[in-house]
mmCIF file with all atom_site columns, C-alpha atoms in Angstrom:
data_model
loop_
_atom_site.group_PDB
_atom_site.id
_atom_site.type_symbol
_atom_site.label_atom_id
_atom_site.label_alt_id
_atom_site.label_comp_id
_atom_site.label_asym_id
_atom_site.label_entity_id
_atom_site.label_seq_id
_atom_site.pdbx_PDB_ins_code
_atom_site.Cartn_x
_atom_site.Cartn_y
_atom_site.Cartn_z
_atom_site.occupancy
_atom_site.B_iso_or_equiv
_atom_site.pdbx_formal_charge
_atom_site.auth_seq_id
_atom_site.auth_comp_id
_atom_site.auth_asym_id
_atom_site.auth_atom_id
_atom_site.pdbx_PDB_model_num
ATOM 1   C CA . MET A 1 1   ? 46.927 0.543   149.046 1.00 0.00 ? 1   MET A CA 1
ATOM 2   C CA . ARG A 1 2   ? 50.882 -0.412  146.973 1.00 0.00 ? 2   ARG A CA 1
ATOM 3   C CA . HIS A 1 3   ? 52.615 3.101   148.402 1.00 0.00 ? 3   HIS A CA 1
ATOM 4   C CA . ARG A 1 4   ? 56.278 2.434   148.678 1.00 0.00 ? 4   ARG A CA 1
ATOM 5   C CA . LEU A 1 5   ? 56.341 -0.772  147.738 1.00 0.00 ? 5   LEU A CA 1
ATOM 6   C CA . ASN A 1 6   ? 59.154 -1.738  144.889 1.00 0.00 ? 6   ASN A CA 1
ATOM 7   C CA . GLY A 1 7   ? 58.333 -4.769  142.209 1.00 0.00 ? 7   GLY A CA 1
ATOM 8   C CA . ARG A 1 8   ? 55.986 -6.367  140.598 1.00 0.00 ? 8   ARG A CA 1
ATOM 9   C CA . ARG A 1 9   ? 54.296 -9.548  142.179 1.00 0.00 ? 9   ARG A CA 1
ATOM 10  C CA . LEU A 1 10  ? 52.523 -10.977 138.450 1.00 0.00 ? 10  LEU A CA 1
ATOM 11  C CA . GLY A 1 11  ? 50.022 -12.834 140.541 1.00 0.00 ? 11  GLY A CA 1
ATOM 12  C CA . ARG A 1 12  ? 53.147 -15.605 141.589 1.00 0.00 ? 12  ARG A CA 1
ATOM 13  C CA . ASP A 1 13  ? 54.394 -16.332 145.030 1.00 0.00 ? 13  ASP A CA 1
ATOM 14  C CA . THR A 1 14  ? 57.851 -15.596 145.687 1.00 0.00 ? 14  THR A CA 1
ATOM 15  C CA . ALA A 1 15  ? 59.560 -18.770 144.552 1.00 0.00 ? 15  ALA A CA 1
ATOM 16  C CA . HIS A 1 16  ? 57.717 -18.932 141.164 1.00 0.00 ? 16  HIS A CA 1
ATOM 17  C CA . ARG A 1 17  ? 58.216 -15.218 140.662 1.00 0.00 ? 17  ARG A CA 1
ATOM 18  C CA . ASN A 1 18  ? 61.918 -16.394 141.275 1.00 0.00 ? 18  ASN A CA 1
ATOM 19  C CA . ALA A 1 19  ? 61.973 -19.356 139.115 1.00 0.00 ? 19  ALA A CA 1
ATOM 20  C CA . LEU A 1 20  ? 60.225 -17.538 135.933 1.00 0.00 ? 20  LEU A CA 1
ATOM 21  C CA . ARG A 1 21  ? 62.717 -14.178 136.334 1.00 0.00 ? 21  ARG A CA 1
ATOM 22  C CA . LYS A 1 22  ? 65.350 -17.483 135.943 1.00 0.00 ? 22  LYS A CA 1
ATOM 23  C CA . ASN A 1 23  ? 64.043 -19.321 133.195 1.00 0.00 ? 23  ASN A CA 1
ATOM 24  C CA . MET A 1 24  ? 63.171 -16.222 131.069 1.00 0.00 ? 24  MET A CA 1
ATOM 25  C CA . ILE A 1 25  ? 66.850 -14.365 131.493 1.00 0.00 ? 25  ILE A CA 1
ATOM 26  C CA . ALA A 1 26  ? 68.384 -17.736 130.220 1.00 0.00 ? 26  ALA A CA 1
ATOM 27  C CA . ASP A 1 27  ? 65.646 -17.567 127.577 1.00 0.00 ? 27  ASP A CA 1
ATOM 28  C CA . LEU A 1 28  ? 66.852 -14.298 126.271 1.00 0.00 ? 28  LEU A CA 1
ATOM 29  C CA . ILE A 1 29  ? 70.292 -15.370 126.207 1.00 0.00 ? 29  ILE A CA 1
ATOM 30  C CA . CYS A 1 30  ? 70.386 -18.285 124.873 1.00 0.00 ? 30  CYS A CA 1
ATOM 31  C CA . HIS A 1 31  ? 67.483 -17.601 121.837 1.00 0.00 ? 31  HIS A CA 1
ATOM 32  C CA . GLU A 1 32  ? 68.424 -13.671 121.615 1.00 0.00 ? 32  GLU A CA 1
ATOM 33  C CA . GLN A 1 33  ? 64.399 -12.248 122.576 1.00 0.00 ? 33  GLN A CA 1
ATOM 34  C CA . ILE A 1 34  ? 61.640 -13.242 123.533 1.00 0.00 ? 34  ILE A CA 1
ATOM 35  C CA . ILE A 1 35  ? 58.093 -12.330 123.115 1.00 0.00 ? 35  ILE A CA 1
ATOM 36  C CA . THR A 1 36  ? 55.908 -11.602 126.845 1.00 0.00 ? 36  THR A CA 1
ATOM 37  C CA . THR A 1 37  ? 53.472 -9.802  128.594 1.00 0.00 ? 37  THR A CA 1
ATOM 38  C CA . GLU A 1 38  ? 55.144 -6.060  129.000 1.00 0.00 ? 38  GLU A CA 1
ATOM 39  C CA . ALA A 1 39  ? 54.805 -6.403  132.776 1.00 0.00 ? 39  ALA A CA 1
ATOM 40  C CA . LYS A 1 40  ? 57.192 -9.680  132.373 1.00 0.00 ? 40  LYS A CA 1
ATOM 41  C CA . ALA A 1 41  ? 59.278 -8.000  130.598 1.00 0.00 ? 41  ALA A CA 1
ATOM 42  C CA . ARG A 1 42  ? 59.057 -4.678  132.293 1.00 0.00 ? 42  ARG A CA 1
ATOM 43  C CA . THR A 1 43  ? 60.010 -7.529  135.325 1.00 0.00 ? 43  THR A CA 1
ATOM 44  C CA . ILE A 1 44  ? 62.455 -8.956  133.942 1.00 0.00 ? 44  ILE A CA 1
ATOM 45  C CA . ARG A 1 45  ? 65.222 -6.640  131.716 1.00 0.00 ? 45  ARG A CA 1
ATOM 46  C CA . PRO A 1 46  ? 66.655 -5.046  134.374 1.00 0.00 ? 46  PRO A CA 1
ATOM 47  C CA . ALA A 1 47  ? 67.369 -8.097  135.643 1.00 0.00 ? 47  ALA A CA 1
ATOM 48  C CA . ALA A 1 48  ? 68.721 -9.743  132.398 1.00 0.00 ? 48  ALA A CA 1
ATOM 49  C CA . GLU A 1 49  ? 71.339 -6.312  132.076 1.00 0.00 ? 49  GLU A CA 1
ATOM 50  C CA . LYS A 1 50  ? 72.818 -6.361  135.435 1.00 0.00 ? 50  LYS A CA 1
ATOM 51  C CA . VAL A 1 51  ? 73.640 -10.821 134.910 1.00 0.00 ? 51  VAL A CA 1
ATOM 52  C CA . ILE A 1 52  ? 75.178 -9.198  131.698 1.00 0.00 ? 52  ILE A CA 1
ATOM 53  C CA . THR A 1 53  ? 76.621 -6.578  133.322 1.00 0.00 ? 53  THR A CA 1
ATOM 54  C CA . LEU A 1 54  ? 77.923 -9.024  135.772 1.00 0.00 ? 54  LEU A CA 1
ATOM 55  C CA . ALA A 1 55  ? 79.618 -11.842 132.946 1.00 0.00 ? 55  ALA A CA 1
ATOM 56  C CA . LYS A 1 56  ? 80.909 -8.339  131.194 1.00 0.00 ? 56  LYS A CA 1
ATOM 57  C CA . ARG A 1 57  ? 82.455 -8.423  134.732 1.00 0.00 ? 57  ARG A CA 1
ATOM 58  C CA . GLY A 1 58  ? 84.389 -11.719 134.390 1.00 0.00 ? 58  GLY A CA 1
ATOM 59  C CA . LEU A 1 59  ? 85.476 -11.058 131.084 1.00 0.00 ? 59  LEU A CA 1
ATOM 60  C CA . VAL A 1 60  ? 89.267 -10.703 132.665 1.00 0.00 ? 60  VAL A CA 1
ATOM 61  C CA . LYS A 1 61  ? 91.258 -14.274 131.815 1.00 0.00 ? 61  LYS A CA 1
ATOM 62  C CA . GLY A 1 62  ? 92.877 -16.199 134.376 1.00 0.00 ? 62  GLY A CA 1
ATOM 63  C CA . GLY A 1 63  ? 91.796 -14.224 137.222 1.00 0.00 ? 63  GLY A CA 1
ATOM 64  C CA . ALA A 1 64  ? 89.636 -14.342 140.335 1.00 0.00 ? 64  ALA A CA 1
ATOM 65  C CA . ALA A 1 65  ? 87.752 -12.247 139.039 1.00 0.00 ? 65  ALA A CA 1
ATOM 66  C CA . GLU A 1 66  ? 86.120 -14.396 136.043 1.00 0.00 ? 66  GLU A CA 1
ATOM 67  C CA . LEU A 1 67  ? 85.567 -17.649 138.354 1.00 0.00 ? 67  LEU A CA 1
ATOM 68  C CA . HIS A 1 68  ? 83.518 -15.370 141.157 1.00 0.00 ? 68  HIS A CA 1
ATOM 69  C CA . ALA A 1 69  ? 81.497 -13.805 138.175 1.00 0.00 ? 69  ALA A CA 1
ATOM 70  C CA . ARG A 1 70  ? 80.837 -16.921 136.529 1.00 0.00 ? 70  ARG A CA 1
ATOM 71  C CA . ARG A 1 71  ? 79.802 -18.363 139.821 1.00 0.00 ? 71  ARG A CA 1
ATOM 72  C CA . LEU A 1 72  ? 77.527 -15.595 140.548 1.00 0.00 ? 72  LEU A CA 1
ATOM 73  C CA . ALA A 1 73  ? 75.759 -16.023 137.266 1.00 0.00 ? 73  ALA A CA 1
ATOM 74  C CA . ALA A 1 74  ? 75.523 -19.891 137.587 1.00 0.00 ? 74  ALA A CA 1
ATOM 75  C CA . ALA A 1 75  ? 74.243 -19.160 140.656 1.00 0.00 ? 75  ALA A CA 1
ATOM 76  C CA . ARG A 1 76  ? 71.609 -16.929 138.936 1.00 0.00 ? 76  ARG A CA 1
ATOM 77  C CA . LEU A 1 77  ? 70.569 -18.917 135.492 1.00 0.00 ? 77  LEU A CA 1
ATOM 78  C CA . PRO A 1 78  ? 69.826 -22.724 135.321 1.00 0.00 ? 78  PRO A CA 1
ATOM 79  C CA . HIS A 1 79  ? 72.740 -24.503 134.035 1.00 0.00 ? 79  HIS A CA 1
ATOM 80  C CA . THR A 1 80  ? 71.409 -25.646 130.764 1.00 0.00 ? 80  THR A CA 1
ATOM 81  C CA . ARG A 1 81  ? 68.508 -24.916 128.148 1.00 0.00 ? 81  ARG A CA 1
ATOM 82  C CA . GLU A 1 82  ? 67.334 -27.442 125.968 1.00 0.00 ? 82  GLU A CA 1
ATOM 83  C CA . ILE A 1 83  ? 66.878 -25.465 122.143 1.00 0.00 ? 83  ILE A CA 1
ATOM 84  C CA . VAL A 1 84  ? 66.118 -26.774 118.516 1.00 0.00 ? 84  VAL A CA 1
ATOM 85  C CA . ASP A 1 85  ? 69.480 -26.245 116.479 1.00 0.00 ? 85  ASP A CA 1
ATOM 86  C CA . GLU A 1 86  ? 69.069 -25.516 112.535 1.00 0.00 ? 86  GLU A CA 1
ATOM 87  C CA . PHE A 1 87  ? 68.968 -29.113 112.082 1.00 0.00 ? 87  PHE A CA 1
ATOM 88  C CA . GLY A 1 88  ? 65.998 -30.163 114.263 1.00 0.00 ? 88  GLY A CA 1
ATOM 89  C CA . ASP A 1 89  ? 68.027 -31.535 116.736 1.00 0.00 ? 89  ASP A CA 1
ATOM 90  C CA . ARG A 1 90  ? 67.808 -30.934 120.320 1.00 0.00 ? 90  ARG A CA 1
ATOM 91  C CA . VAL A 1 91  ? 70.268 -30.005 122.244 1.00 0.00 ? 91  VAL A CA 1
ATOM 92  C CA . GLN A 1 92  ? 71.237 -29.263 125.668 1.00 0.00 ? 92  GLN A CA 1
ATOM 93  C CA . LEU A 1 93  ? 72.953 -25.475 125.086 1.00 0.00 ? 93  LEU A CA 1
ATOM 94  C CA . ASN A 1 94  ? 75.266 -23.914 128.977 1.00 0.00 ? 94  ASN A CA 1
ATOM 95  C CA . VAL A 1 95  ? 73.590 -21.369 129.411 1.00 0.00 ? 95  VAL A CA 1
ATOM 96  C CA . VAL A 1 96  ? 76.123 -19.849 131.511 1.00 0.00 ? 96  VAL A CA 1
ATOM 97  C CA . ARG A 1 97  ? 79.428 -20.114 128.511 1.00 0.00 ? 97  ARG A CA 1
ATOM 98  C CA . GLN A 1 98  ? 76.202 -19.327 126.060 1.00 0.00 ? 98  GLN A CA 1
ATOM 99  C CA . LEU A 1 99  ? 76.405 -16.314 128.517 1.00 0.00 ? 99  LEU A CA 1
ATOM 100 C CA . PHE A 1 100 ? 79.991 -15.667 128.991 1.00 0.00 ? 100 PHE A CA 1
ATOM 101 C CA . ASN A 1 101 ? 81.401 -16.730 125.491 1.00 0.00 ? 101 ASN A CA 1
ATOM 102 C CA . GLU A 1 102 ? 79.341 -15.457 122.950 1.00 0.00 ? 102 GLU A CA 1
ATOM 103 C CA . VAL A 1 103 ? 76.541 -12.467 124.902 1.00 0.00 ? 103 VAL A CA 1
ATOM 104 C CA . ALA A 1 104 ? 79.364 -10.658 127.010 1.00 0.00 ? 104 ALA A CA 1
ATOM 105 C CA . PRO A 1 105 ? 82.029 -10.055 124.641 1.00 0.00 ? 105 PRO A CA 1
ATOM 106 C CA . ARG A 1 106 ? 80.135 -8.652  122.139 1.00 0.00 ? 106 ARG A CA 1
ATOM 107 C CA . PHE A 1 107 ? 78.790 -5.916  124.978 1.00 0.00 ? 107 PHE A CA 1
ATOM 108 C CA . ALA A 1 108 ? 81.939 -5.509  126.139 1.00 0.00 ? 108 ALA A CA 1
ATOM 109 C CA . ASP A 1 109 ? 82.827 -1.799  124.981 1.00 0.00 ? 109 ASP A CA 1
ATOM 110 C CA . ARG A 1 110 ? 79.155 -1.059  125.466 1.00 0.00 ? 110 ARG A CA 1
ATOM 111 C CA . PRO A 1 111 ? 78.180 0.909   128.858 1.00 0.00 ? 111 PRO A CA 1
ATOM 112 C CA . GLY A 1 112 ? 74.968 -0.431  129.642 1.00 0.00 ? 112 GLY A CA 1
ATOM 113 C CA . GLY A 1 113 ? 71.406 -0.909  127.788 1.00 0.00 ? 113 GLY A CA 1
ATOM 114 C CA . TYR A 1 114 ? 72.350 -4.356  126.438 1.00 0.00 ? 114 TYR A CA 1
ATOM 115 C CA . THR A 1 115 ? 68.175 -4.300  125.458 1.00 0.00 ? 115 THR A CA 1
ATOM 116 C CA . ARG A 1 116 ? 65.342 -3.290  124.445 1.00 0.00 ? 116 ARG A CA 1
ATOM 117 C CA . MET A 1 117 ? 61.908 -3.516  124.607 1.00 0.00 ? 117 MET A CA 1
ATOM 118 C CA . VAL A 1 118 ? 58.462 -3.086  122.011 1.00 0.00 ? 118 VAL A CA 1
ATOM 119 C CA . LYS A 1 119 ? 55.814 -3.441  122.390 1.00 0.00 ? 119 LYS A CA 1
ATOM 120 C CA . LEU A 1 120 ? 53.151 -5.266  120.095 1.00 0.00 ? 120 LEU A CA 1
ATOM 121 C CA . GLY A 1 121 ? 49.455 -4.681  121.096 1.00 0.00 ? 121 GLY A CA 1
ATOM 122 C CA . LYS A 1 122 ? 47.461 -6.826  122.396 1.00 0.00 ? 122 LYS A CA 1
ATOM 123 C CA . ARG A 1 123 ? 46.787 -10.849 123.446 1.00 0.00 ? 123 ARG A CA 1
ATOM 124 C CA . PRO A 1 124 ? 43.375 -11.540 121.348 1.00 0.00 ? 124 PRO A CA 1
ATOM 125 C CA . GLY A 1 125 ? 42.579 -14.513 123.859 1.00 0.00 ? 125 GLY A CA 1
ATOM 126 C CA . ASP A 1 126 ? 43.235 -12.003 127.214 1.00 0.00 ? 126 ASP A CA 1
ATOM 127 C CA . SER A 1 127 ? 44.054 -8.533  125.783 1.00 0.00 ? 127 SER A CA 1
ATOM 128 C CA . ALA A 1 128 ? 47.479 -8.364  127.653 1.00 0.00 ? 128 ALA A CA 1
ATOM 129 C CA . ASP A 1 129 ? 49.966 -5.939  126.532 1.00 0.00 ? 129 ASP A CA 1
ATOM 130 C CA . MET A 1 130 ? 52.116 -8.614  124.075 1.00 0.00 ? 130 MET A CA 1
ATOM 131 C CA . ALA A 1 131 ? 55.776 -7.081  124.181 1.00 0.00 ? 131 ALA A CA 1
ATOM 132 C CA . ILE A 1 132 ? 59.324 -8.566  122.745 1.00 0.00 ? 132 ILE A CA 1
ATOM 133 C CA . LEU A 1 133 ? 62.626 -8.636  125.213 1.00 0.00 ? 133 LEU A CA 1
ATOM 134 C CA . MET A 1 134 ? 65.261 -8.563  123.133 1.00 0.00 ? 134 MET A CA 1
ATOM 135 C CA . LEU A 1 135 ? 69.432 -7.996  123.213 1.00 0.00 ? 135 LEU A CA 1
ATOM 136 C CA . VAL A 1 136 ? 70.260 -5.310  121.150 1.00 0.00 ? 136 VAL A CA 1
ATOM 137 C CA . GLY A 1 137 ? 72.874 -5.687  117.815 1.00 0.00 ? 137 GLY A CA 1
ATOM 138 C CA . ASP A 1 138 ? 75.868 -3.835  116.372 1.00 0.00 ? 138 ASP A CA 1
ATOM 139 C CA . GLU A 1 139 ? 74.117 -0.519  115.275 1.00 0.00 ? 139 GLU A CA 1
ATOM 140 C CA . GLU A 1 140 ? 76.823 1.860   116.608 1.00 0.00 ? 140 GLU A CA 1
#
């Protein structure tokens, strides 16, 4: 019985779950949307929003708060992510720099709700519920 137990285990041990969470948040920051199972999206969403809020706290330039927020974010995310640019070349992207320079300023005036989950239906192979987890745009 799972009475009063928090969180989803996702069929993984603790270290694997933590690595999964870090990598999926990094992919969400770099690509601005990820396609995954609904259970993983529901697990990742609160952690991703907390990391973005942490980055927003570090938007104050030149102070100890900025350095502290960057160090906390670096502890919660992988250092780099390899992506393919528009020319087809593979480039190394610094995840923390991307978070603080592009993602956090975009949400500076927004009090929360930085992500959106859109359900896609069932995956053909194993009938798992799929969803897109994306960063919201500037719709206001």
